[in-house]
Coordinates of C-alpha atoms in Angstrom, one line a residue:
X32 CA 0.0 0.0 0.0
X33 CA 1.3 3.4 -1.0
X34 CA 2.0 6.0 1.7
X35 CA -0.6 8.4 0.3
X36 CA -3.3 5.6 0.4
X37 CA -2.3 4.7 3.9
X38 CA -2.6 8.3 5.1
X39 CA -6.0 8.6 3.4
X40 CA -7.2 5.4 5.1
X41 CA -6.0 6.6 8.5
X42 CA -7.7 9.9 8.0
X43 CA -11.0 8.3 7.1
X44 CA -10.7 5.9 10.1
X45 CA -10.0 8.9 12.4
X46 CA -13.1 10.7 11.1
X47 CA -15.2 7.6 11.5
X48 CA -14.0 7.1 15.1
X49 CA -14.6 10.8 15.8
X50 CA -18.1 10.6 14.4
X51 CA -18.8 7.4 16.3
X52 CA -17.9 9.2 19.5
X53 CA -19.9 12.4 18.7
X54 CA -23.3 11.0 19.8
X55 CA -21.8 10.1 23.2
X56 CA -20.3 13.6 23.6
X57 CA -23.7 15.2 22.7
X58 CA -25.5 12.8 25.0
X59 CA -23.1 13.8 27.9
X60 CA -23.9 17.4 27.2
X61 CA -27.6 16.8 27.2
X62 CA -27.5 14.5 30.3
X63 CA -29.9 15.7 33.0
X64 CA -29.3 17.3 35.4
X65 CA -26.3 19.2 34.2
X66 CA -26.5 22.0 36.7
X67 CA -27.9 22.9 40.2
X68 CA -31.6 22.5 40.8
X69 CA -34.0 24.8 42.7
X70 CA -36.5 23.4 45.1
X71 CA -39.2 26.0 45.8
X72 CA -40.9 25.7 49.2
X73 CA -44.1 27.6 49.4
X74 CA -43.9 28.1 53.2
X75 CA -41.7 29.7 55.8
X76 CA -38.6 28.1 57.3
X77 CA -39.6 25.8 60.1
X78 CA -42.9 24.8 58.5
X79 CA -43.6 21.1 58.0
X80 CA -43.0 21.6 54.3
X81 CA -39.6 23.3 54.8
X82 CA -38.4 20.7 57.4
X83 CA -39.2 17.9 55.0
X84 CA -37.4 19.4 52.0
X85 CA -34.3 20.2 54.1
X86 CA -34.1 16.6 55.2
X87 CA -34.5 15.3 51.6
X88 CA -32.6 17.8 49.5
X89 CA -29.0 16.9 50.4
X90 CA -29.6 13.1 49.7
X91 CA -31.7 13.9 46.6
X92 CA -29.0 16.2 45.3
X93 CA -26.4 13.5 45.9
X94 CA -28.5 11.0 44.0
X95 CA -28.8 13.5 41.1
X96 CA -25.1 14.4 41.2
X97 CA -26.0 18.1 41.6
X98 CA -26.6 20.5 44.4
X99 CA -30.2 21.5 45.3
X100 CA -30.9 25.1 46.3
X101 CA -33.9 25.4 48.7
X102 CA -35.9 28.6 48.0
X103 CA -38.6 29.6 50.4
X104 CA -41.4 31.6 48.8
X105 CA -44.2 31.8 51.4
X106 CA -47.4 33.7 51.2
X107 CA -51.1 33.4 50.4
X108 CA -51.4 29.9 51.8
X109 CA -48.6 28.6 49.6
X110 CA -50.1 30.0 46.4
X111 CA -47.2 32.3 45.7
X112 CA -44.6 29.6 45.8
X113 CA -46.6 27.1 43.8
X114 CA -47.5 29.7 41.2
X115 CA -43.7 30.2 40.8
X116 CA -43.3 26.5 40.2
X117 CA -46.2 26.4 37.7
X118 CA -44.7 29.4 35.8
X119 CA -41.1 28.1 35.8
X120 CA -39.4 26.8 32.7
X121 CA -40.5 23.2 32.4
X122 CA -37.0 21.8 32.1
X123 CA -36.8 19.8 35.2
X124 CA -34.6 22.2 37.1
X125 CA -37.4 23.8 39.2
X126 CA -39.0 21.5 41.7
X127 CA -42.0 22.0 43.9
X128 CA -43.4 20.4 47.0
X129 CA -47.1 19.6 46.4
X130 CA -49.0 19.3 49.7
X131 CA -52.5 19.0 51.1
X132 CA -53.0 22.8 51.2
X133 CA -51.4 23.8 47.9
X134 CA -52.7 20.9 45.8
X135 CA -56.2 20.2 47.3
X136 CA -57.4 22.9 49.7
X137 CA -56.4 26.1 47.8
X138 CA -58.4 25.1 44.7
X139 CA -61.6 25.5 46.8
X140 CA -60.3 28.3 49.0
X141 CA -59.2 30.9 46.5
X142 CA -61.5 32.2 43.8
X143 CA -58.5 33.5 41.8
X144 CA -55.9 30.9 42.4
X145 CA -52.9 31.7 40.1
X146 CA -52.4 28.0 39.2
X147 CA -54.5 24.9 38.6
X148 CA -53.1 22.0 40.7
X149 CA -54.7 19.4 38.4
X150 CA -53.4 21.1 35.2
X151 CA -50.2 22.9 35.9
X152 CA -48.2 20.1 37.6
X153 CA -47.0 16.6 37.1
X154 CA -46.6 14.5 40.2
X155 CA -43.3 12.6 40.5
X156 CA -43.3 10.8 43.8
X157 CA -45.2 11.0 47.1
X158 CA -42.6 11.6 49.8
X159 CA -44.4 11.4 53.1
X160 CA -47.4 12.2 55.3
X161 CA -47.8 13.4 58.8
X162 CA -50.7 13.6 61.2
X163 CA -52.1 16.6 62.8
X164 CA -52.1 16.4 66.6
X165 CA -54.6 17.8 69.0
X166 CA -52.6 19.7 71.6
X167 CA -53.3 21.8 74.6
X168 CA -51.0 23.8 76.9
X169 CA -49.1 21.5 79.3
X170 CA -50.4 23.6 82.2
X171 CA -54.0 23.1 81.1
X172 CA -56.2 21.0 83.4
X173 CA -57.5 19.3 80.2
X174 CA -56.2 15.7 80.2
X175 CA -58.5 14.0 77.6
X176 CA -60.6 15.0 74.6
X177 CA -63.7 14.7 76.8
X178 CA -62.2 17.2 79.2
X179 CA -62.0 19.8 76.4
X180 CA -65.2 21.8 77.1
X181 CA -66.0 25.5 77.2
X182 CA -66.0 27.1 80.6
X183 CA -68.0 30.0 81.9
X184 CA -70.2 30.1 78.8
X185 CA -67.2 31.1 76.5
X186 CA -66.2 29.4 73.3
X187 CA -63.0 27.5 73.2
X188 CA -60.3 29.3 71.1
X189 CA -58.1 27.3 68.7
X190 CA -55.1 28.4 66.7
X191 CA -54.0 27.6 63.2
X192 CA -51.2 28.9 60.8
X193 CA -53.9 30.8 58.9
X194 CA -57.3 30.7 57.3
X195 CA -58.0 27.7 55.2
X196 CA -54.9 25.8 56.3
X197 CA -55.1 22.0 57.0
X198 CA -55.0 22.8 60.7
X199 CA -57.8 25.3 60.5
X200 CA -60.1 23.0 58.6
X201 CA -59.2 20.0 60.8
X202 CA -60.0 22.2 63.8
X203 CA -63.4 23.0 62.3
X204 CA -64.0 19.3 61.6
X205 CA -63.0 18.5 65.2
X206 CA -65.2 21.2 66.7
X207 CA -68.2 19.9 64.6
X208 CA -67.6 16.2 65.4
X209 CA -66.9 16.8 69.1
X210 CA -69.9 19.3 69.3
X211 CA -67.8 22.1 70.7
X212 CA -68.4 25.8 70.5
X213 CA -65.1 27.2 69.2
X214 CA -63.5 30.4 67.8
X215 CA -60.8 30.1 65.3
X216 CA -57.7 32.4 65.8
X217 CA -55.4 32.4 62.7
X218 CA -51.7 33.2 63.1
X219 CA -49.0 34.0 60.6
X220 CA -47.4 30.6 60.5
X221 CA -47.0 27.2 62.2
X222 CA -44.5 28.4 64.7
X223 CA -46.7 31.3 65.9
X224 CA -49.7 29.0 66.0
X225 CA -47.9 26.4 68.2
X226 CA -46.5 29.1 70.5
X227 CA -50.0 30.5 71.0
X228 CA -51.0 27.1 72.6
X229 CA -47.8 26.9 74.6
X230 CA -48.4 30.4 76.1
X231 CA -52.1 29.7 76.8
X232 CA -53.3 32.4 74.4
X233 CA -55.6 29.7 72.9
X234 CA -57.1 26.6 74.4
X235 CA -56.0 24.1 71.7
X236 CA -54.8 23.5 68.2
X237 CA -54.8 20.8 65.6
X238 CA -51.1 21.3 64.8
X239 CA -48.9 19.5 62.3
X240 CA -46.7 17.1 64.1
X241 CA -43.3 18.3 62.8
X242 CA -44.2 21.9 63.8
X243 CA -45.2 20.9 67.3
X244 CA -42.9 18.0 68.1
X245 CA -40.1 20.0 69.7
X246 CA -42.6 21.7 72.1
X247 CA -44.2 18.3 72.8
X248 CA -40.8 16.7 73.6
X249 CA -39.9 19.7 75.8
X250 CA -43.1 19.1 77.9
X251 CA -44.7 22.4 76.9
X252 CA -47.6 20.8 75.1
X253 CA -49.9 17.9 76.0
X254 CA -51.2 15.7 73.2
X255 CA -54.8 14.6 73.4
X256 CA -55.0 12.7 70.1
X257 CA -53.7 12.3 66.6
X258 CA -55.5 12.2 63.2
X259 CA -53.6 9.0 62.0
X260 CA -55.1 5.6 62.5
X261 CA -52.1 4.6 64.6
X262 CA -49.7 6.5 66.8
X263 CA -46.7 7.9 64.8
X264 CA -43.3 6.3 65.7
X265 CA -42.0 9.7 66.9
X266 CA -45.0 9.9 69.3
X267 CA -45.9 6.4 70.3
X268 CA -48.2 7.4 73.2
X269 CA -50.5 9.5 71.1
X270 CA -54.0 8.0 70.9
X271 CA -55.7 8.2 67.5
X272 CA -58.9 10.2 67.5
X273 CA -60.6 7.3 65.8
X274 CA -60.1 5.3 69.0
X275 CA -61.8 8.1 71.0
X276 CA -65.0 8.0 69.0
X277 CA -64.0 10.5 66.3
X278 CA -63.5 8.6 63.1
X279 CA -62.5 9.9 59.7
X280 CA -59.7 12.3 60.7
X281 CA -57.1 10.2 58.8
X282 CA -58.3 12.0 55.7
X283 CA -57.0 15.2 57.1
X284 CA -53.4 14.0 57.4
X285 CA -50.9 16.3 55.7
X286 CA -49.2 14.8 52.7
X287 CA -46.3 15.9 50.6
X288 CA -44.9 15.0 47.2
X289 CA -42.5 16.1 44.5
X290 CA -44.1 17.9 41.6
X291 CA -42.7 19.6 38.5
X292 CA -44.3 22.0 36.0
X293 CA -46.4 20.2 33.4
X294 CA -44.7 19.6 30.1
X295 CA -41.4 18.8 31.8
X296 CA -39.6 16.3 29.5
X297 CA -40.4 12.7 30.3
X298 CA -36.7 11.8 30.6
X299 CA -36.1 14.5 33.2
X300 CA -39.2 13.3 35.2
X301 CA -37.9 9.8 35.1
X302 CA -34.5 10.8 36.4
X303 CA -36.2 12.7 39.2
X304 CA -38.4 9.8 40.0
X305 CA -35.6 7.3 40.2
X306 CA -33.5 9.6 42.3
X307 CA -36.4 10.2 44.7
X308 CA -37.1 6.5 45.0
X309 CA -33.4 5.9 45.9
X310 CA -33.6 8.7 48.4
X311 CA -36.7 7.3 50.1
X312 CA -35.0 3.9 50.2
X313 CA -32.2 5.2 52.4
X314 CA -32.6 3.9 55.9
X315 CA -30.9 7.0 57.2
X316 CA -33.3 9.3 55.5
X317 CA -36.3 7.3 56.6
X318 CA -35.1 7.4 60.2
X319 CA -34.6 11.2 60.0
X320 CA -38.1 11.6 58.6
X321 CA -39.7 9.4 61.3
X322 CA -37.8 11.2 64.1
X323 CA -39.1 14.6 62.7
X324 CA -42.7 13.4 62.7
X325 CA -43.2 12.2 59.2
X326 CA -44.3 8.8 57.8
X327 CA -42.2 8.0 54.8
X328 CA -44.2 7.0 51.7
X329 CA -43.8 3.7 49.9
X330 CA -42.7 4.8 46.4
X331 CA -43.8 1.4 44.9
X332 CA -47.4 2.0 45.9
X333 CA -47.5 5.8 46.3
X334 CA -45.4 7.0 43.3
X335 CA -47.5 9.0 40.9
X336 CA -50.2 10.5 43.1
X337 CA -52.5 12.3 40.7
X338 CA -55.6 10.1 41.4
X339 CA -55.0 10.7 45.1
X340 CA -54.9 14.5 44.6
X341 CA -58.2 14.4 42.7
X342 CA -59.9 12.5 45.7
X343 CA -58.4 15.0 48.1
X344 CA -59.6 18.0 46.1
X345 CA -63.2 16.7 46.5
X346 CA -62.8 16.0 50.2
X347 CA -61.3 19.4 51.1
X348 CA -63.7 21.3 48.9
X349 CA -66.6 19.9 51.0
X350 CA -64.8 20.8 54.3
X351 CA -64.0 24.3 53.1
X352 CA -67.7 24.8 52.3
X353 CA -68.7 23.5 55.7
X354 CA -66.2 25.8 57.4
X355 CA -67.3 28.8 55.4
X356 CA -63.6 29.5 54.8
X357 CA -62.7 32.1 52.1
X358 CA -59.7 34.2 51.3
X359 CA -60.8 36.3 48.3

């Protein structure tokens, strides 16, 4: 073979090899995720939503090979933050935490909700749920649910993190089922609502367990019952309300799941789903969630949760109507 032919053959081979490697290079450039992700939390730091995300985000970021920036955007019952998720570029880099309030309650509560929970999001994986707990001040003489009665002809006052929140509506349901005359006192957030009970400003609250757990452990709050059908592992002595003659409260449990804007590419959703499943499979993460008051979800049976959201929308719409709650 002549030298010129040999050089020509080598050149063609090099081009062929280069072209063969080109799709791999382009694939690597397109691989998701290729940069940091933003996780928008629609509530204040210290809320049940925020605590959950801050437990999950480091491990989820490690599974994805990228850092996750937690961005709190509170306001309007979570509507501001969730609207930001719905309006974000649907490229998989903006994550949202769908929850009972933002995905189910707000649709009935706000006449001009800036997003549609059934249209603007795609569910990825359900992360966890947590019960609400019926709490009274530790100094209160009230020891059981039956002891919780108005005195001196006055209505009992109960706190919540705001009008139309899960805790507000669960409190309304409790008042109705227990046949109690009550007055709802809304506060600016979960921490303020819990501290109102601790200080005795109000008589009781249906508080989210993660928001109240520290005060319960410190002996400043007494737990009269929980909305779950069995006591949470972080509070094994809590007696379910169903066992105290008040069934149906398990439907008021607070739940959380990863959502992304609709039209997010399927391959990105799949990557997020797989990383989330691996995160929930971590024994360390599950232990952290349980210690903080959450019940980790089973991703095999509670992955895509769109049908569950639709059922919850109908349930909470009825309770909002019963409560006469309205924001607009």
